[in-house]
């Protein structure tokens, strides 16, 4: 028998545990990630220029591989920084 | 003969005059036209580099989209390596064993999306691309 309050706490905890973000590229059915799209790619690098780990971004393994290649190409051609300069 | 679909971006120093830039563009376009089919050539103009390359902070960006045999990108790269005012390039194979006319139709269809991703046609909000009167803006980083 759970009080309303306890039930509420449980549902919050369940919600948090379930908060396994779904891959944003999967939900958009993305087939390739364009290295010529710096605005998009910037969302997946930190302020310091590092690639955001997928446990943080929720990106799936397959799309993370594509993303990481796109970011590397984009850096090479000068669209994205390698590391933030201060 | 099997031919593939490629794109090459090359970046030249921002201080080249028109004739110097045209010489490089004509030479590289000529190589592609000789050995393959040039689908698209674009000049994106001067853009701020995300980090200095050979001591320059801006680059002049050019884009080639073409269908050619696998040896052609190597020939292109050999020639790009000879240009000391050409500071960066990248070649990506987009599709294998393609028909040039199919690729051409798709290439034309992709022009607008590319331009919008690169912020080419616009006094576009955030300064990926830059104009002639570059006010030294503190590199605004949002989001
Ligand atoms: Zn995914």
Tab-separated table of C-alpha atoms and ligand atoms in Angstrom:
chain	number	residue	atom	x	y	z
A	1	UNK	CA	0.000	0.000	0.000
A	2	UNK	CA	1.610	3.188	-1.073
A	3	UNK	CA	0.578	6.616	-0.051
A	4	UNK	CA	-0.005	9.086	-2.876
A	5	UNK	CA	3.241	10.777	-1.960
A	6	UNK	CA	5.259	7.610	-2.115
A	7	UNK	CA	3.673	6.640	-5.406
A	8	UNK	CA	4.695	9.972	-6.754
A	9	UNK	CA	8.294	9.521	-5.669
A	10	UNK	CA	8.359	6.100	-7.266
A	11	UNK	CA	7.055	7.341	-10.554
A	12	UNK	CA	9.621	10.133	-10.597
A	13	UNK	CA	12.395	7.635	-9.954
A	14	UNK	CA	11.096	5.328	-12.627
A	15	UNK	CA	10.938	8.252	-15.019
A	16	UNK	CA	14.524	9.149	-14.238
A	17	UNK	CA	15.730	5.608	-14.670
A	18	UNK	CA	13.900	5.370	-17.955
A	19	UNK	CA	15.495	8.616	-19.090
A	20	UNK	CA	17.631	6.772	-21.596
A	21	UNK	CA	17.642	9.461	-24.266
A	22	UNK	CA	16.869	8.160	-27.690
A	23	UNK	CA	19.305	8.871	-30.485
A	24	UNK	CA	18.376	12.172	-32.187
A	25	UNK	CA	19.686	10.872	-35.523
A	26	UNK	CA	17.649	7.681	-35.283
A	27	UNK	CA	14.486	9.593	-34.535
A	28	UNK	CA	15.116	11.735	-37.633
A	29	UNK	CA	16.005	8.631	-39.667
A	30	UNK	CA	19.343	10.176	-40.600
A	31	UNK	CA	21.312	8.144	-43.145
A	32	UNK	CA	24.438	10.233	-43.314
A	33	UNK	CA	25.866	13.017	-41.217
A	34	UNK	CA	27.286	15.876	-43.250
A	35	UNK	CA	30.712	17.206	-42.329
A	36	UNK	CA	29.706	20.400	-44.158
A	37	UNK	CA	27.074	21.174	-41.547
A	38	UNK	CA	29.072	22.911	-38.812
A	39	UNK	CA	26.006	24.266	-37.064
A	40	UNK	CA	24.654	20.778	-36.478
A	41	UNK	CA	28.026	19.323	-35.514
A	42	UNK	CA	28.690	22.064	-32.987
A	43	UNK	CA	25.833	20.714	-30.928
A	44	UNK	CA	27.907	17.571	-30.387
A	45	UNK	CA	31.184	19.105	-29.322
A	46	UNK	CA	31.911	20.640	-25.978
A	47	UNK	CA	32.957	24.231	-25.439
A	48	UNK	CA	36.505	22.950	-25.462
A	49	UNK	CA	35.980	21.312	-28.828
A	50	UNK	CA	35.823	17.706	-27.701
A	51	UNK	CA	33.284	15.238	-29.026
A	52	UNK	CA	30.456	14.798	-26.517
A	53	UNK	CA	30.418	11.180	-25.319
A	54	UNK	CA	27.320	9.318	-26.358
A	55	UNK	CA	26.302	8.454	-22.832
A	56	UNK	CA	25.738	12.198	-22.470
A	57	UNK	CA	24.235	12.963	-25.878
A	58	UNK	CA	22.194	9.777	-26.190
A	59	UNK	CA	23.519	9.156	-29.714
A	60	UNK	CA	23.538	5.456	-30.668
A	61	UNK	CA	26.814	3.675	-31.459
A	62	UNK	CA	26.221	3.627	-35.188
A	63	UNK	CA	25.448	7.326	-35.442
A	64	UNK	CA	28.259	8.188	-33.041
A	65	UNK	CA	30.702	6.595	-35.490
A	66	UNK	CA	29.253	8.650	-38.327
A	67	UNK	CA	29.241	11.751	-36.160
A	68	UNK	CA	32.814	11.298	-35.098
A	69	UNK	CA	33.962	10.921	-38.720
A	70	UNK	CA	31.981	14.013	-39.737
A	71	UNK	CA	33.472	16.051	-36.894
A	72	UNK	CA	36.991	14.957	-37.811
A	73	UNK	CA	36.492	15.927	-41.448
A	74	UNK	CA	34.895	19.188	-40.454
A	75	UNK	CA	37.847	20.020	-38.201
A	76	UNK	CA	40.328	19.136	-40.900
A	77	UNK	CA	38.797	21.580	-43.362
A	78	UNK	CA	38.640	24.350	-40.760
A	79	UNK	CA	34.938	24.409	-39.934
A	80	UNK	CA	35.354	23.207	-36.360
A	81	UNK	CA	38.087	23.720	-33.781
A	82	UNK	CA	40.363	20.917	-32.630
A	83	UNK	CA	40.553	22.292	-29.142
A	84	UNK	CA	39.343	25.549	-27.738
A	85	UNK	CA	42.005	28.204	-27.538
A	86	UNK	CA	41.783	30.484	-24.563
B	1	UNK	CA	35.057	1.980	-66.931
B	2	UNK	CA	33.981	2.194	-63.316
B	3	UNK	CA	33.664	5.720	-62.021
B	4	UNK	CA	32.806	7.049	-58.626
B	5	UNK	CA	31.253	10.202	-57.274
B	6	UNK	CA	33.517	12.517	-55.275
B	7	UNK	CA	33.602	15.907	-53.722
B	8	UNK	CA	36.685	17.955	-52.995
B	9	UNK	CA	36.902	21.121	-50.956
B	10	UNK	CA	40.089	23.140	-51.212
B	11	UNK	CA	40.998	26.185	-49.203
B	12	UNK	CA	43.340	28.867	-50.457
B	13	UNK	CA	44.919	31.799	-48.690
B	14	UNK	CA	42.524	34.722	-48.330
B	15	UNK	CA	44.971	37.244	-49.758
B	16	UNK	CA	45.254	35.858	-53.284
B	17	UNK	CA	44.311	38.261	-56.019
B	18	UNK	CA	41.707	37.317	-58.592
B	19	UNK	CA	44.226	36.135	-61.162
B	20	UNK	CA	46.080	33.907	-58.699
B	21	UNK	CA	42.826	32.360	-57.520
B	22	UNK	CA	41.605	31.876	-61.082
B	23	UNK	CA	44.806	30.125	-62.085
B	24	UNK	CA	44.389	27.551	-59.327
B	25	UNK	CA	40.668	27.123	-59.946
B	26	UNK	CA	41.141	26.700	-63.687
B	27	UNK	CA	43.940	24.216	-63.250
B	28	UNK	CA	42.035	22.008	-60.814
B	29	UNK	CA	38.767	22.247	-62.717
B	30	UNK	CA	40.678	21.349	-65.864
B	31	UNK	CA	42.054	18.199	-64.274
B	32	UNK	CA	38.569	17.101	-63.276
B	33	UNK	CA	37.075	17.964	-66.667
B	34	UNK	CA	39.841	16.097	-68.442
B	35	UNK	CA	39.562	12.893	-66.492
B	36	UNK	CA	35.926	12.895	-65.475
B	37	UNK	CA	32.692	14.850	-65.359
B	38	UNK	CA	32.586	18.020	-63.311
B	39	UNK	CA	29.072	18.268	-61.895
B	40	UNK	CA	29.380	21.354	-59.731
B	41	UNK	CA	31.984	23.983	-59.009
B	42	UNK	CA	31.252	26.480	-56.266
B	43	UNK	CA	33.154	29.321	-54.700
B	44	UNK	CA	32.077	29.821	-51.142
B	45	UNK	CA	34.218	32.866	-50.602
B	46	UNK	CA	36.189	33.763	-47.531
B	47	UNK	CA	35.265	32.119	-44.292
B	48	UNK	CA	36.644	32.358	-40.822
B	49	UNK	CA	38.766	29.321	-40.002
B	50	UNK	CA	37.968	27.604	-36.717
B	51	UNK	CA	41.706	27.657	-35.961
B	52	UNK	CA	44.684	29.288	-37.673
B	53	UNK	CA	46.135	27.298	-40.554
B	54	UNK	CA	49.643	28.290	-41.634
B	55	UNK	CA	49.233	31.520	-39.739
B	56	UNK	CA	46.103	32.663	-41.530
B	57	UNK	CA	42.718	33.084	-39.864
B	58	UNK	CA	40.537	33.030	-42.943
B	59	UNK	CA	40.386	30.792	-45.960
B	60	UNK	CA	38.893	31.054	-49.374
B	61	UNK	CA	36.773	27.961	-49.954
B	62	UNK	CA	36.152	26.176	-53.252
B	63	UNK	CA	34.084	23.090	-53.881
B	64	UNK	CA	34.233	20.494	-56.680
B	65	UNK	CA	31.639	17.766	-57.135
B	66	UNK	CA	32.473	15.242	-59.840
B	67	UNK	CA	32.304	11.746	-61.254
B	68	UNK	CA	35.630	10.195	-62.150
B	69	UNK	CA	37.752	7.042	-62.086
B	70	UNK	CA	39.471	6.248	-58.800
B	71	UNK	CA	42.846	7.596	-59.960
B	72	UNK	CA	41.594	11.123	-60.468
B	73	UNK	CA	41.434	12.254	-56.839
B	74	UNK	CA	45.080	11.247	-56.488
B	75	UNK	CA	46.046	13.317	-59.495
B	76	UNK	CA	44.076	16.210	-58.085
B	77	UNK	CA	45.832	15.856	-54.741
B	78	UNK	CA	49.256	15.741	-56.361
B	79	UNK	CA	48.438	19.039	-57.995
B	80	UNK	CA	46.973	20.592	-54.889
B	81	UNK	CA	50.128	19.666	-53.005
B	82	UNK	CA	52.148	21.687	-55.504
B	83	UNK	CA	50.273	24.887	-54.686
B	84	UNK	CA	51.811	26.539	-51.682
B	85	UNK	CA	48.940	29.005	-51.356
B	86	UNK	CA	46.507	26.120	-51.039
B	87	UNK	CA	46.362	25.477	-47.319
B	88	UNK	CA	43.872	22.636	-46.901
B	89	UNK	CA	41.856	20.168	-48.900
B	90	UNK	CA	39.616	17.209	-48.374
B	91	UNK	CA	38.224	14.662	-50.814
B	92	UNK	CA	35.333	12.388	-49.946
B	93	UNK	CA	33.988	9.533	-52.048
B	94	UNK	CA	30.229	9.916	-51.968
B	95	UNK	CA	29.055	6.976	-54.049
B	96	UNK	CA	30.628	4.090	-55.905
B	97	UNK	CA	30.099	3.048	-59.480
B	98	UNK	CA	27.692	5.799	-60.454
B	99	UNK	CA	26.165	7.040	-63.644
B	100	UNK	CA	27.194	10.635	-64.300
B	101	UNK	CA	23.758	11.834	-65.333
B	102	UNK	CA	22.043	10.368	-62.285
B	103	UNK	CA	24.734	11.870	-60.094
B	104	UNK	CA	24.356	15.222	-61.855
B	105	UNK	CA	20.635	15.363	-61.151
B	106	UNK	CA	21.220	14.554	-57.492
B	107	UNK	CA	24.067	17.033	-57.289
B	108	UNK	CA	21.853	19.824	-58.586
B	109	UNK	CA	19.137	18.868	-56.133
B	110	UNK	CA	21.595	19.132	-53.230
B	111	UNK	CA	22.791	22.679	-53.922
B	112	UNK	CA	20.304	24.539	-51.767
B	113	UNK	CA	20.642	22.312	-48.743
B	114	UNK	CA	24.420	22.680	-48.830
B	115	UNK	CA	24.170	26.454	-49.137
B	116	UNK	CA	21.855	26.682	-46.184
B	117	UNK	CA	23.980	24.389	-44.013
B	118	UNK	CA	27.014	26.509	-44.783
B	119	UNK	CA	25.124	29.763	-44.389
B	120	UNK	CA	26.188	30.799	-47.888
B	121	UNK	CA	23.235	32.763	-49.110
B	122	UNK	CA	22.631	35.119	-46.302
B	123	UNK	CA	23.262	37.874	-43.972
B	124	UNK	CA	22.806	34.758	-41.933
B	125	UNK	CA	22.503	35.159	-38.178
B	126	UNK	CA	25.729	33.716	-36.893
B	127	UNK	CA	28.955	34.517	-38.616
B	128	UNK	CA	30.167	31.317	-40.175
B	129	UNK	CA	30.794	33.279	-43.321
B	130	UNK	CA	32.298	36.686	-43.339
B	131	UNK	CA	32.081	39.770	-45.462
B	132	UNK	CA	34.703	42.279	-46.517
B	133	UNK	CA	34.275	44.601	-43.583
B	134	UNK	CA	35.062	42.128	-40.894
B	135	UNK	CA	34.604	43.827	-37.629
B	136	UNK	CA	36.670	41.948	-35.149
B	137	UNK	CA	33.884	40.217	-33.354
B	138	UNK	CA	34.549	38.310	-30.177
B	139	UNK	CA	33.903	34.782	-31.388
B	140	UNK	CA	30.390	34.429	-30.150
B	141	UNK	CA	29.671	30.892	-29.179
B	142	UNK	CA	26.112	30.140	-28.340
B	143	UNK	CA	24.408	26.922	-27.425
C	1	LIG	ZN1	21.148	6.590	-34.014
